[in-house]
Amino acid sequence: EAARAASEAAEAARQEEERRAAEAAAAKRSEQVTAAQAEHDSVQYGDKLGRIWVEGTNVDCALYWGDSEGQFGRGAGCRAESDCVLPGENGTVFIGGHTGTYFSDLGSTQLGAIIHLETDWGDFTYKVTDMQVIQETDVDKVRWGAEEPSCILYTCYPFDALGFTPNRFFVYAKYVSGPVLDANS
């Protein structure tokens, strides 16, 4: 009987320790999310967000909020309009880059490759699920207003064209990991 009581006491102590560890982990995660949310909420158009790189390609550059020539001249840019979102929010992170510079190797992307978005509020990964060449005006392929987190990379097509082209190369990817900061999630 004494052995059984000692075993029960040890099990109760183990369960209490697990409960305390879980509470501490939850509190730490809450602090991290609060800090990440504050960093995320302070982003202004034109700000550097961090870095983007795509496994299996030479795509590796700075990532900015906005997709004007100012951002494309320094790296890749996240579209800030049309219901596009920042990493960590539910919706489509829509990122473009010039074919002749930072996204020159985007065509080497393979299905299943991982896209990495490293930001001040967390590191996000997306798995490539599809690639398509579309008309610049074929906006229904863009997924404006998506409710689940996803990422689309785009650049001009064909890759060796200089100047304006009517086609775009799209790389579609689904969310794999990263802190979800959207209040609606």
PDB file of C-alpha atoms in Angstrom:
ATOM      1  CA  GLU A   1       0.000   0.000   0.000  1.00  0.00           C
ATOM      2  CA  ALA A   2       2.840   2.419   0.796  1.00  0.00           C
ATOM      3  CA  ALA A   3       4.413   1.727  -2.620  1.00  0.00           C
ATOM      4  CA  ARG A   4       1.113   2.433  -4.343  1.00  0.00           C
ATOM      5  CA  ALA A   5       0.695   5.703  -2.409  1.00  0.00           C
ATOM      6  CA  ALA A   6       4.243   6.728  -3.322  1.00  0.00           C
ATOM      7  CA  SER A   7       3.572   5.880  -6.974  1.00  0.00           C
ATOM      8  CA  GLU A   8       0.359   7.927  -6.947  1.00  0.00           C
ATOM      9  CA  ALA A   9       2.155  10.855  -5.306  1.00  0.00           C
ATOM     10  CA  ALA A  10       4.931  10.686  -7.922  1.00  0.00           C
ATOM     11  CA  GLU A  11       2.332  10.603 -10.722  1.00  0.00           C
ATOM     12  CA  ALA A  12       0.493  13.599  -9.230  1.00  0.00           C
ATOM     13  CA  ALA A  13       3.792  15.515  -8.964  1.00  0.00           C
ATOM     14  CA  ARG A  14       4.631  14.647 -12.596  1.00  0.00           C
ATOM     15  CA  GLN A  15       1.208  15.832 -13.768  1.00  0.00           C
ATOM     16  CA  GLU A  16       1.567  19.075 -11.786  1.00  0.00           C
ATOM     17  CA  GLU A  17       4.990  19.684 -13.337  1.00  0.00           C
ATOM     18  CA  GLU A  18       3.550  19.089 -16.840  1.00  0.00           C
ATOM     19  CA  ARG A  19       0.715  21.531 -16.095  1.00  0.00           C
ATOM     20  CA  ARG A  20       3.168  24.201 -14.917  1.00  0.00           C
ATOM     21  CA  ALA A  21       5.388  23.666 -17.972  1.00  0.00           C
ATOM     22  CA  ALA A  22       2.372  23.953 -20.297  1.00  0.00           C
ATOM     23  CA  GLU A  23       1.252  27.172 -18.573  1.00  0.00           C
ATOM     24  CA  ALA A  24       4.777  28.632 -18.831  1.00  0.00           C
ATOM     25  CA  ALA A  25       4.965  27.700 -22.529  1.00  0.00           C
ATOM     26  CA  ALA A  26       1.554  29.257 -23.183  1.00  0.00           C
ATOM     27  CA  ALA A  27       2.558  32.465 -21.371  1.00  0.00           C
ATOM     28  CA  LYS A  28       5.826  32.659 -23.342  1.00  0.00           C
ATOM     29  CA  ARG A  29       3.962  32.079 -26.630  1.00  0.00           C
ATOM     30  CA  SER A  30       1.452  34.796 -25.705  1.00  0.00           C
ATOM     31  CA  GLU A  31       4.316  37.254 -25.016  1.00  0.00           C
ATOM     32  CA  GLN A  32       5.957  36.352 -28.353  1.00  0.00           C
ATOM     33  CA  VAL A  33       2.695  36.819 -30.271  1.00  0.00           C
ATOM     34  CA  THR A  34       2.050  40.177 -28.554  1.00  0.00           C
ATOM     35  CA  ALA A  35       5.554  41.395 -29.453  1.00  0.00           C
ATOM     36  CA  ALA A  36       5.240  40.058 -32.995  1.00  0.00           C
ATOM     37  CA  GLN A  37       1.835  41.686 -33.430  1.00  0.00           C
ATOM     38  CA  ALA A  38       3.225  45.059 -32.307  1.00  0.00           C
ATOM     39  CA  GLU A  39       6.115  44.782 -34.799  1.00  0.00           C
ATOM     40  CA  HIS A  40       3.717  43.665 -37.544  1.00  0.00           C
ATOM     41  CA  ASP A  41       1.279  46.511 -36.828  1.00  0.00           C
ATOM     42  CA  SER A  42       4.005  49.159 -37.128  1.00  0.00           C
ATOM     43  CA  VAL A  43       4.769  48.354 -40.811  1.00  0.00           C
ATOM     44  CA  GLN A  44       4.464  51.318 -43.202  1.00  0.00           C
ATOM     45  CA  TYR A  45       4.403  51.314 -47.021  1.00  0.00           C
ATOM     46  CA  GLY A  46       7.968  51.057 -48.325  1.00  0.00           C
ATOM     47  CA  ASP A  47       9.375  49.471 -45.145  1.00  0.00           C
ATOM     48  CA  LYS A  48      11.784  46.591 -45.376  1.00  0.00           C
ATOM     49  CA  LEU A  49      10.025  43.527 -43.963  1.00  0.00           C
ATOM     50  CA  GLY A  50      12.945  41.125 -44.038  1.00  0.00           C
ATOM     51  CA  ARG A  51      14.084  38.533 -46.543  1.00  0.00           C
ATOM     52  CA  ILE A  52      12.579  36.121 -49.076  1.00  0.00           C
ATOM     53  CA  TRP A  53      14.304  33.032 -50.426  1.00  0.00           C
ATOM     54  CA  VAL A  54      13.095  30.017 -52.363  1.00  0.00           C
ATOM     55  CA  GLU A  55      14.685  26.608 -51.889  1.00  0.00           C
ATOM     56  CA  GLY A  56      16.298  25.174 -55.025  1.00  0.00           C
ATOM     57  CA  THR A  57      16.612  28.581 -56.734  1.00  0.00           C
ATOM     58  CA  ASN A  58      18.828  31.653 -56.617  1.00  0.00           C
ATOM     59  CA  VAL A  59      15.887  33.766 -55.432  1.00  0.00           C
ATOM     60  CA  ASP A  60      17.207  35.362 -52.226  1.00  0.00           C
ATOM     61  CA  CYS A  61      16.656  39.069 -51.598  1.00  0.00           C
ATOM     62  CA  ALA A  62      15.250  41.743 -49.340  1.00  0.00           C
ATOM     63  CA  LEU A  63      11.467  41.879 -48.948  1.00  0.00           C
ATOM     64  CA  TYR A  64       9.551  45.180 -48.798  1.00  0.00           C
ATOM     65  CA  TRP A  65       5.957  46.275 -48.100  1.00  0.00           C
ATOM     66  CA  GLY A  66       4.698  47.682 -51.380  1.00  0.00           C
ATOM     67  CA  ASP A  67       5.187  46.775 -55.011  1.00  0.00           C
ATOM     68  CA  SER A  68       6.217  50.009 -56.675  1.00  0.00           C
ATOM     69  CA  GLU A  69       9.424  50.535 -58.614  1.00  0.00           C
ATOM     70  CA  GLY A  70      10.983  51.834 -55.394  1.00  0.00           C
ATOM     71  CA  GLN A  71      10.629  48.442 -53.731  1.00  0.00           C
ATOM     72  CA  PHE A  72      11.339  46.386 -56.890  1.00  0.00           C
ATOM     73  CA  GLY A  73      14.586  48.295 -57.356  1.00  0.00           C
ATOM     74  CA  ARG A  74      15.820  47.058 -53.958  1.00  0.00           C
ATOM     75  CA  GLY A  75      14.347  43.539 -53.814  1.00  0.00           C
ATOM     76  CA  ALA A  76      10.939  41.901 -53.863  1.00  0.00           C
ATOM     77  CA  GLY A  77       7.750  43.681 -52.862  1.00  0.00           C
ATOM     78  CA  CYS A  78       4.543  42.580 -51.117  1.00  0.00           C
ATOM     79  CA  ARG A  79       1.485  44.116 -52.715  1.00  0.00           C
ATOM     80  CA  ALA A  80      -0.231  46.378 -50.187  1.00  0.00           C
ATOM     81  CA  GLU A  81      -3.601  46.740 -51.944  1.00  0.00           C
ATOM     82  CA  SER A  82      -6.470  44.559 -53.225  1.00  0.00           C
ATOM     83  CA  ASP A  83      -6.966  42.584 -50.010  1.00  0.00           C
ATOM     84  CA  CYS A  84      -3.353  41.370 -49.979  1.00  0.00           C
ATOM     85  CA  VAL A  85      -1.839  40.803 -46.549  1.00  0.00           C
ATOM     86  CA  LEU A  86       1.418  40.688 -44.647  1.00  0.00           C
ATOM     87  CA  PRO A  87       2.876  37.339 -43.560  1.00  0.00           C
ATOM     88  CA  GLY A  88       1.039  36.104 -40.483  1.00  0.00           C
ATOM     89  CA  GLU A  89      -2.400  37.242 -41.596  1.00  0.00           C
ATOM     90  CA  ASN A  90      -5.120  35.143 -43.193  1.00  0.00           C
ATOM     91  CA  GLY A  91      -5.170  35.867 -46.899  1.00  0.00           C
ATOM     92  CA  THR A  92      -2.746  36.040 -49.806  1.00  0.00           C
ATOM     93  CA  VAL A  93       0.771  37.393 -49.415  1.00  0.00           C
ATOM     94  CA  PHE A  94       1.314  38.545 -53.023  1.00  0.00           C
ATOM     95  CA  ILE A  95       4.997  39.138 -53.803  1.00  0.00           C
ATOM     96  CA  GLY A  96       6.537  40.381 -57.033  1.00  0.00           C
ATOM     97  CA  GLY A  97      10.034  40.937 -58.284  1.00  0.00           C
ATOM     98  CA  HIS A  98      11.752  41.908 -61.517  1.00  0.00           C
ATOM     99  CA  THR A  99      12.654  39.089 -63.904  1.00  0.00           C
ATOM    100  CA  GLY A 100      15.908  40.769 -64.835  1.00  0.00           C
ATOM    101  CA  THR A 101      17.142  41.056 -61.247  1.00  0.00           C
ATOM    102  CA  TYR A 102      15.894  39.531 -57.999  1.00  0.00           C
ATOM    103  CA  PHE A 103      13.393  37.045 -59.486  1.00  0.00           C
ATOM    104  CA  SER A 104      15.531  36.088 -62.489  1.00  0.00           C
ATOM    105  CA  ASP A 105      15.659  32.454 -61.294  1.00  0.00           C
ATOM    106  CA  LEU A 106      12.004  32.130 -60.243  1.00  0.00           C
ATOM    107  CA  GLY A 107      11.450  29.803 -63.222  1.00  0.00           C
ATOM    108  CA  SER A 108      13.695  27.200 -61.519  1.00  0.00           C
ATOM    109  CA  THR A 109      11.117  26.738 -58.767  1.00  0.00           C
ATOM    110  CA  GLN A 110       9.914  23.150 -58.367  1.00  0.00           C
ATOM    111  CA  LEU A 111       6.603  21.821 -57.039  1.00  0.00           C
ATOM    112  CA  GLY A 112       7.023  21.107 -53.326  1.00  0.00           C
ATOM    113  CA  ALA A 113       9.797  23.687 -52.885  1.00  0.00           C
ATOM    114  CA  ILE A 114       9.643  25.822 -49.759  1.00  0.00           C
ATOM    115  CA  ILE A 115       9.339  29.609 -49.884  1.00  0.00           C
ATOM    116  CA  HIS A 116      10.832  31.328 -46.819  1.00  0.00           C
ATOM    117  CA  LEU A 117       9.678  34.756 -45.655  1.00  0.00           C
ATOM    118  CA  GLU A 118      11.818  35.968 -42.754  1.00  0.00           C
ATOM    119  CA  THR A 119      10.379  39.021 -40.994  1.00  0.00           C
ATOM    120  CA  ASP A 120      10.912  40.894 -37.736  1.00  0.00           C
ATOM    121  CA  TRP A 121       7.729  39.300 -36.366  1.00  0.00           C
ATOM    122  CA  GLY A 122       8.433  35.702 -37.383  1.00  0.00           C
ATOM    123  CA  ASP A 123       9.657  33.309 -40.020  1.00  0.00           C
ATOM    124  CA  PHE A 124       7.053  31.901 -42.401  1.00  0.00           C
ATOM    125  CA  THR A 125       7.230  28.962 -44.785  1.00  0.00           C
ATOM    126  CA  TYR A 126       4.983  28.113 -47.722  1.00  0.00           C
ATOM    127  CA  LYS A 127       5.045  24.985 -49.922  1.00  0.00           C
ATOM    128  CA  VAL A 128       4.790  25.447 -53.700  1.00  0.00           C
ATOM    129  CA  THR A 129       1.637  23.767 -55.038  1.00  0.00           C
ATOM    130  CA  ASP A 130       1.315  25.119 -58.582  1.00  0.00           C
ATOM    131  CA  MET A 131       2.962  27.318 -61.203  1.00  0.00           C
ATOM    132  CA  GLN A 132       1.201  29.023 -64.120  1.00  0.00           C
ATOM    133  CA  VAL A 133       1.796  31.540 -66.866  1.00  0.00           C
ATOM    134  CA  ILE A 134      -1.177  33.891 -67.005  1.00  0.00           C
ATOM    135  CA  GLN A 135      -2.201  37.067 -68.767  1.00  0.00           C
ATOM    136  CA  GLU A 136      -1.440  40.203 -66.787  1.00  0.00           C
ATOM    137  CA  THR A 137      -5.179  41.007 -66.859  1.00  0.00           C
ATOM    138  CA  ASP A 138      -6.312  37.545 -65.643  1.00  0.00           C
ATOM    139  CA  VAL A 139      -6.926  38.757 -62.084  1.00  0.00           C
ATOM    140  CA  ASP A 140      -9.251  35.883 -61.128  1.00  0.00           C
ATOM    141  CA  LYS A 141      -6.096  33.709 -60.884  1.00  0.00           C
ATOM    142  CA  VAL A 142      -4.699  35.978 -58.174  1.00  0.00           C
ATOM    143  CA  ARG A 143      -7.036  34.943 -55.297  1.00  0.00           C
ATOM    144  CA  TRP A 144      -7.766  38.424 -53.933  1.00  0.00           C
ATOM    145  CA  GLY A 145      -9.608  38.126 -50.649  1.00  0.00           C
ATOM    146  CA  ALA A 146      -8.548  34.559 -49.776  1.00  0.00           C
ATOM    147  CA  GLU A 147      -9.427  33.656 -46.212  1.00  0.00           C
ATOM    148  CA  GLU A 148      -6.697  31.071 -45.617  1.00  0.00           C
ATOM    149  CA  PRO A 149      -3.024  32.031 -45.428  1.00  0.00           C
ATOM    150  CA  SER A 150      -1.235  31.537 -48.751  1.00  0.00           C
ATOM    151  CA  CYS A 151       1.538  33.056 -50.832  1.00  0.00           C
ATOM    152  CA  ILE A 152       1.865  33.876 -54.521  1.00  0.00           C
ATOM    153  CA  LEU A 153       5.114  34.954 -56.147  1.00  0.00           C
ATOM    154  CA  TYR A 154       5.048  36.587 -59.575  1.00  0.00           C
ATOM    155  CA  THR A 155       7.315  38.036 -62.220  1.00  0.00           C
ATOM    156  CA  CYS A 156       7.161  38.938 -65.911  1.00  0.00           C
ATOM    157  CA  TYR A 157       7.167  36.177 -68.520  1.00  0.00           C
ATOM    158  CA  PRO A 158       8.961  35.151 -70.680  1.00  0.00           C
ATOM    159  CA  PHE A 159      11.967  35.316 -68.382  1.00  0.00           C
ATOM    160  CA  ASP A 160      14.392  36.651 -70.996  1.00  0.00           C
ATOM    161  CA  ALA A 161      12.105  39.462 -72.198  1.00  0.00           C
ATOM    162  CA  LEU A 162      13.275  43.023 -71.803  1.00  0.00           C
ATOM    163  CA  GLY A 163      10.586  45.631 -71.203  1.00  0.00           C
ATOM    164  CA  PHE A 164       6.848  45.163 -70.787  1.00  0.00           C
ATOM    165  CA  THR A 165       5.291  41.744 -71.384  1.00  0.00           C
ATOM    166  CA  PRO A 166       1.575  40.879 -71.209  1.00  0.00           C
ATOM    167  CA  ASN A 167       2.219  37.617 -69.313  1.00  0.00           C
ATOM    168  CA  ARG A 168       3.187  36.819 -65.748  1.00  0.00           C
ATOM    169  CA  PHE A 169       4.708  33.702 -64.191  1.00  0.00           C
ATOM    170  CA  PHE A 170       2.880  32.800 -60.960  1.00  0.00           C
ATOM    171  CA  VAL A 171       4.107  30.482 -58.205  1.00  0.00           C
ATOM    172  CA  TYR A 172       1.305  29.429 -55.833  1.00  0.00           C
ATOM    173  CA  ALA A 173       2.116  28.153 -52.336  1.00  0.00           C
ATOM    174  CA  LYS A 174       0.184  27.024 -49.272  1.00  0.00           C
ATOM    175  CA  TYR A 175       1.008  28.015 -45.701  1.00  0.00           C
ATOM    176  CA  VAL A 176       3.187  25.539 -43.792  1.00  0.00           C
ATOM    177  CA  SER A 177       4.424  27.336 -40.677  1.00  0.00           C
ATOM    178  CA  GLY A 178       4.895  30.657 -38.945  1.00  0.00           C
ATOM    179  CA  PRO A 179       3.080  32.633 -36.268  1.00  0.00           C
ATOM    180  CA  VAL A 180      -0.539  33.314 -37.207  1.00  0.00           C
ATOM    181  CA  LEU A 181      -1.242  36.852 -36.043  1.00  0.00           C
ATOM    182  CA  ASP A 182      -4.646  37.456 -37.599  1.00  0.00           C
ATOM    183  CA  ALA A 183      -7.283  38.162 -34.992  1.00  0.00           C
ATOM    184  CA  ASN A 184      -9.808  36.218 -37.070  1.00  0.00           C
ATOM    185  CA  SER A 185      -7.795  32.992 -37.006  1.00  0.00           C
TER     186      SER A 185
END
